[in-house]
Short mmCIF file of C-alpha atoms in Angstrom, two decimals:
data_model
loop_
_atom_site.label_atom_id
_atom_site.label_comp_id
_atom_site.label_asym_id
_atom_site.label_seq_id
_atom_site.Cartn_x
_atom_site.Cartn_y
_atom_site.Cartn_z
CA MET A 619 -2.64 -20.43 26.49
CA ARG A 620 -4.03 -17.22 25.11
CA LYS A 621 -3.24 -14.04 27.16
CA PRO A 622 -6.41 -12.26 28.02
CA MET A 623 -6.99 -8.59 26.74
CA LEU A 624 -9.29 -5.77 27.94
CA ALA A 625 -9.54 -3.02 25.35
CA GLY A 626 -11.33 0.20 26.13
CA ASN A 627 -12.90 2.13 23.22
CA TRP A 628 -13.47 5.63 24.16
CA LYS A 629 -15.17 6.57 20.98
CA MET A 630 -15.64 10.42 20.72
CA ASN A 631 -15.03 11.24 24.31
CA LYS A 632 -12.41 12.77 26.56
CA THR A 633 -10.32 15.90 26.31
CA ARG A 634 -6.59 15.86 26.32
CA ASP A 635 -6.68 16.71 30.15
CA GLU A 636 -9.26 14.22 30.90
CA ALA A 637 -7.20 11.51 28.94
CA ILE A 638 -3.99 12.27 31.01
CA GLU A 639 -5.95 12.17 34.25
CA PHE A 640 -7.24 8.91 33.28
CA THR A 641 -3.70 7.53 32.55
CA LEU A 642 -2.26 8.84 35.73
CA ALA A 643 -5.14 7.19 37.76
CA THR A 644 -4.72 3.89 36.15
CA THR A 645 -1.17 2.96 35.15
CA LYS A 646 -0.02 2.23 38.75
CA ASN A 647 -3.01 -0.06 39.44
CA LEU A 648 -3.21 -2.20 36.44
CA PRO A 649 -2.31 -6.11 36.59
CA CYS A 650 0.90 -7.49 35.54
CA GLU A 651 1.45 -7.53 31.75
CA CYS A 652 2.25 -11.19 32.08
CA LYS A 653 -1.42 -11.82 33.01
CA VAL A 654 -3.27 -9.42 30.72
CA ASP A 655 -2.95 -6.83 27.98
CA CYS A 656 -4.66 -3.54 28.93
CA VAL A 657 -5.44 -1.35 25.99
CA VAL A 658 -7.14 2.06 25.49
CA CYS A 659 -8.19 3.05 21.95
CA ALA A 660 -8.44 6.90 22.09
CA PRO A 661 -9.35 9.77 19.68
CA ALA A 662 -6.48 10.35 17.37
CA ILE A 663 -5.90 13.95 18.63
CA ILE A 664 -4.70 12.63 22.00
CA LEU A 665 -2.79 9.49 21.05
CA ARG A 666 0.74 10.99 21.23
CA ASP A 667 0.04 12.26 24.81
CA LEU A 668 -1.29 8.81 25.98
CA VAL A 669 1.74 6.98 24.41
CA LYS A 670 4.24 9.15 26.23
CA ARG A 671 2.53 8.77 29.56
CA ALA A 672 1.85 5.10 29.21
CA GLU A 673 5.46 4.24 28.52
CA GLY A 674 6.91 1.62 30.62
CA THR A 675 3.44 0.55 32.04
CA ASN A 676 0.98 -2.03 31.19
CA LEU A 677 -1.44 0.30 29.42
CA HIS A 678 -1.08 -0.07 25.77
CA ILE A 679 -2.52 2.52 23.37
CA GLY A 680 -4.49 2.11 20.18
CA ALA A 681 -6.45 4.11 17.52
CA GLN A 682 -9.98 3.85 16.75
CA ASN A 683 -9.81 3.71 12.96
CA MET A 684 -7.29 4.14 10.18
CA CYS A 685 -7.34 4.88 6.46
CA GLU A 686 -6.28 2.21 4.12
CA PHE A 687 -4.02 4.65 2.20
CA GLU A 688 -0.64 5.81 3.38
CA SER A 689 -1.00 9.41 2.12
CA GLY A 690 -2.90 11.65 -0.28
CA ALA A 691 -5.79 13.70 -0.74
CA TYR A 692 -8.11 12.19 1.94
CA THR A 693 -9.39 15.03 4.02
CA GLY A 694 -9.82 14.15 7.63
CA GLU A 695 -8.26 10.73 7.46
CA ILE A 696 -5.39 9.20 9.63
CA SER A 697 -2.88 6.95 7.83
CA PRO A 698 -1.09 4.01 9.10
CA VAL A 699 2.28 6.02 8.56
CA MET A 700 0.86 8.55 11.11
CA LEU A 701 -0.27 5.99 13.46
CA LYS A 702 3.03 4.12 13.34
CA ASP A 703 4.89 7.48 13.98
CA THR A 704 2.62 8.10 17.03
CA GLN A 705 3.95 4.63 18.29
CA VAL A 706 0.45 3.25 19.04
CA GLU A 707 0.23 -0.60 18.99
CA TYR A 708 -3.36 -1.25 18.11
CA VAL A 709 -6.07 -0.06 15.81
CA ILE A 710 -9.90 -0.90 15.74
CA LEU A 711 -11.14 -1.75 12.38
CA GLY A 712 -14.64 -2.39 11.11
CA HIS A 713 -16.60 -1.26 14.18
CA SER A 714 -20.22 -1.47 13.55
CA GLU A 715 -20.56 2.45 14.02
CA ARG A 716 -18.07 2.88 11.20
CA ARG A 717 -19.95 0.32 9.06
CA ALA A 718 -23.33 1.92 9.73
CA TYR A 719 -22.57 5.59 9.95
CA TYR A 720 -19.60 5.95 7.51
CA ASN A 721 -20.66 3.13 5.05
CA GLU A 722 -17.53 1.12 5.47
CA THR A 723 -17.71 -2.06 3.57
CA ASN A 724 -16.09 -5.48 3.99
CA GLU A 725 -13.62 -4.56 1.19
CA HIS A 726 -12.66 -1.31 3.01
CA ILE A 727 -12.11 -3.16 6.18
CA ASN A 728 -10.00 -5.85 4.38
CA ALA A 729 -7.77 -3.27 2.85
CA LYS A 730 -7.21 -1.63 6.19
CA VAL A 731 -6.45 -4.90 7.92
CA LYS A 732 -3.68 -5.60 5.36
CA LYS A 733 -2.27 -2.08 5.74
CA ALA A 734 -2.31 -2.21 9.34
CA LEU A 735 -0.17 -5.48 9.43
CA GLU A 736 2.12 -4.08 6.82
CA PHE A 737 2.94 -1.25 9.28
CA GLU A 738 3.08 -3.62 12.29
CA LEU A 739 -0.07 -2.32 13.79
CA LYS A 740 -2.40 -4.87 15.48
CA PRO A 741 -5.78 -4.72 14.15
CA ILE A 742 -8.87 -5.38 16.30
CA ILE A 743 -11.38 -6.38 13.81
CA CYS A 744 -14.93 -6.08 14.80
CA VAL A 745 -17.73 -8.38 13.55
CA GLY A 746 -21.31 -8.69 14.62
CA GLU A 747 -24.96 -8.88 13.54
CA VAL A 748 -27.81 -6.48 13.91
CA LEU A 749 -31.02 -7.44 15.84
CA GLU A 750 -32.97 -8.26 12.61
CA GLU A 751 -30.20 -10.69 11.55
CA ARG A 752 -30.17 -12.45 14.97
CA GLU A 753 -33.93 -12.78 14.96
CA ALA A 754 -33.70 -14.32 11.42
CA ASN A 755 -31.18 -16.83 12.62
CA LYS A 756 -28.53 -15.40 10.44
CA THR A 757 -25.87 -14.61 13.15
CA ASN A 758 -23.38 -17.34 11.88
CA GLU A 759 -23.89 -16.33 8.33
CA VAL A 760 -23.03 -12.64 9.13
CA LEU A 761 -20.06 -13.50 11.25
CA LYS A 762 -18.63 -15.85 8.57
CA THR A 763 -19.17 -13.22 5.88
CA GLN A 764 -17.56 -10.35 7.88
CA THR A 765 -14.65 -12.71 9.18
CA VAL A 766 -13.80 -14.20 5.72
CA ALA A 767 -14.06 -10.77 4.14
CA ALA A 768 -11.69 -9.07 6.56
CA LEU A 769 -8.95 -11.70 6.38
CA GLU A 770 -9.26 -12.47 2.65
CA GLY A 771 -5.65 -12.49 1.46
CA VAL A 772 -4.31 -11.74 4.86
CA GLU A 773 -1.05 -13.61 6.04
CA ILE A 774 -1.00 -14.13 9.65
CA THR A 775 2.62 -14.82 10.80
CA ASN A 776 1.95 -14.10 14.47
CA PRO A 777 -1.59 -15.05 15.76
CA GLU A 778 -1.18 -12.54 18.55
CA ASP A 779 -0.96 -9.73 16.10
CA VAL A 780 -4.54 -10.12 15.05
CA ILE A 781 -7.46 -9.81 17.39
CA VAL A 782 -11.19 -10.29 16.54
CA ALA A 783 -13.90 -8.81 18.56
CA TYR A 784 -17.45 -10.29 18.47
CA GLU A 785 -19.83 -7.18 18.98
CA PRO A 786 -23.51 -7.86 18.44
CA VAL A 787 -24.64 -4.56 17.12
CA TRP A 788 -28.04 -4.97 19.16
CA ALA A 789 -25.87 -4.95 22.42
CA ILE A 790 -23.64 -1.97 21.80
CA GLY A 791 -24.64 1.15 23.82
CA THR A 792 -28.07 -0.21 24.51
CA GLY A 793 -27.60 -1.65 27.95
CA LYS A 794 -28.40 -5.01 26.55
CA SER A 795 -25.75 -7.57 26.68
CA ALA A 796 -25.49 -11.03 25.07
CA SER A 797 -25.51 -13.67 27.67
CA ALA A 798 -22.41 -15.50 28.38
CA GLN A 799 -23.79 -18.48 26.40
CA ILE A 800 -24.33 -16.39 23.26
CA ALA A 801 -20.93 -14.73 23.46
CA GLU A 802 -19.30 -18.16 23.81
CA GLU A 803 -21.30 -19.57 20.84
CA ALA A 804 -20.41 -16.78 18.66
CA CYS A 805 -16.81 -16.41 19.61
CA GLY A 806 -16.42 -20.25 19.10
CA TYR A 807 -17.97 -20.03 15.81
CA ILE A 808 -15.49 -17.31 14.76
CA ARG A 809 -12.68 -19.38 15.89
CA SER A 810 -13.90 -22.28 13.69
CA VAL A 811 -14.12 -19.91 10.74
CA ILE A 812 -10.50 -18.74 11.34
CA ALA A 813 -9.54 -22.50 11.46
CA GLU A 814 -11.08 -23.19 8.18
CA LEU A 815 -9.19 -20.19 6.68
CA TYR A 816 -5.84 -21.07 8.25
CA SER A 817 -5.41 -23.87 10.60
CA LYS A 818 -6.86 -25.08 14.06
CA GLU A 819 -3.41 -24.59 15.52
CA LEU A 820 -3.35 -20.95 14.34
CA ALA A 821 -7.01 -20.31 15.31
CA ASP A 822 -6.38 -21.59 18.82
CA LYS A 823 -3.94 -18.84 19.26
CA VAL A 824 -5.88 -15.99 17.93
CA ARG A 825 -7.57 -13.91 20.68
CA ILE A 826 -11.26 -13.28 20.32
CA LEU A 827 -12.90 -10.58 22.47
CA TYR A 828 -16.59 -9.96 23.32
CA GLY A 829 -18.02 -6.43 23.23
CA GLY A 830 -21.52 -5.08 24.09
CA SER A 831 -22.44 -3.53 27.30
CA VAL A 832 -19.54 -5.14 29.11
CA LYS A 833 -19.02 -3.77 32.64
CA PRO A 834 -17.53 -4.91 36.00
CA ALA A 835 -20.67 -6.61 37.08
CA ASN A 836 -20.62 -9.09 34.14
CA ILE A 837 -17.11 -9.35 32.84
CA LYS A 838 -16.42 -12.45 34.90
CA GLU A 839 -19.25 -14.33 33.25
CA TYR A 840 -17.70 -13.84 29.92
CA MET A 841 -14.26 -14.57 30.91
CA ALA A 842 -15.34 -18.02 32.32
CA GLN A 843 -16.18 -18.98 28.72
CA PRO A 844 -13.36 -20.99 26.88
CA ASN A 845 -13.46 -19.09 23.66
CA VAL A 846 -13.89 -15.57 25.12
CA ASP A 847 -10.47 -14.03 25.62
CA GLY A 848 -11.39 -10.68 27.01
CA GLY A 849 -13.51 -7.65 26.19
CA LEU A 850 -13.89 -4.63 23.85
CA VAL A 851 -15.55 -2.10 26.25
CA GLY A 852 -17.13 1.21 25.63
CA GLY A 853 -18.85 3.24 28.42
CA ALA A 854 -17.51 1.23 31.21
CA ALA A 855 -13.94 1.76 30.15
CA LEU A 856 -14.22 5.61 30.39
CA LYS A 857 -13.88 5.65 34.14
CA ALA A 858 -10.48 4.99 35.59
CA ASP A 859 -11.64 2.78 38.56
CA SER A 860 -14.05 0.82 36.30
CA PHE A 861 -11.33 0.13 33.61
CA VAL A 862 -8.85 -1.01 36.23
CA GLU A 863 -11.45 -3.31 37.86
CA LEU A 864 -12.26 -4.79 34.27
CA CYS A 865 -8.67 -5.41 33.60
CA GLN A 866 -8.06 -7.08 37.02
CA ALA A 867 -11.07 -9.43 36.36
CA CYS A 868 -9.45 -10.41 33.01
CA ALA A 869 -6.21 -11.17 34.82
CA GLU A 870 -7.75 -13.52 37.24
#
């Protein structure tokens, strides 16, 4: 039985004070860790503050990106060494905004996944198609290409350490969301690709999230699907009460 996960991606939002206020408002109201993993992926500049204030609670902290190199002349980048030192647990890799705005390739993402696991950081690997690809019936082709590339040469010793998030690009920040059936079909297909790469036994233990305009009003529809193990949520995870409600829905 896979434990559900609700991961909030704050993107480029919240000051330090706003982040601390959010933490104080949520930590006492989150469901038991035995039922769901509750994660916030915050801007790098406030990660240390969040880790300290979330200690001993069911709020886990993650980063939104990471460089594939440990150190060096990479101005503005955050290394896995730095993230490990900050004591975060998770890192989002391959988000569509990183792919589109910062030209991250499948090769970049694969290198980052390997480096994250080397430093015992749990990658949340994002895959998903743009609208033109969906309309051309290329969704599965895109999902397979991105999943295979991200996991090339990756040894998975603990399936709980790798999370995949299906995020249809056409549903991110648009107010449009994939139907529960579309999410289930895509997540199920991703699971079948992982089974081909590793084994069905391992694939059955890997958590696959859905992301794309997820909110309290629709989260239960997604959680009712057998291959959807939670959500990677943007805007709806910025408000404390909404985040708690999402986590509680995943725990039910």
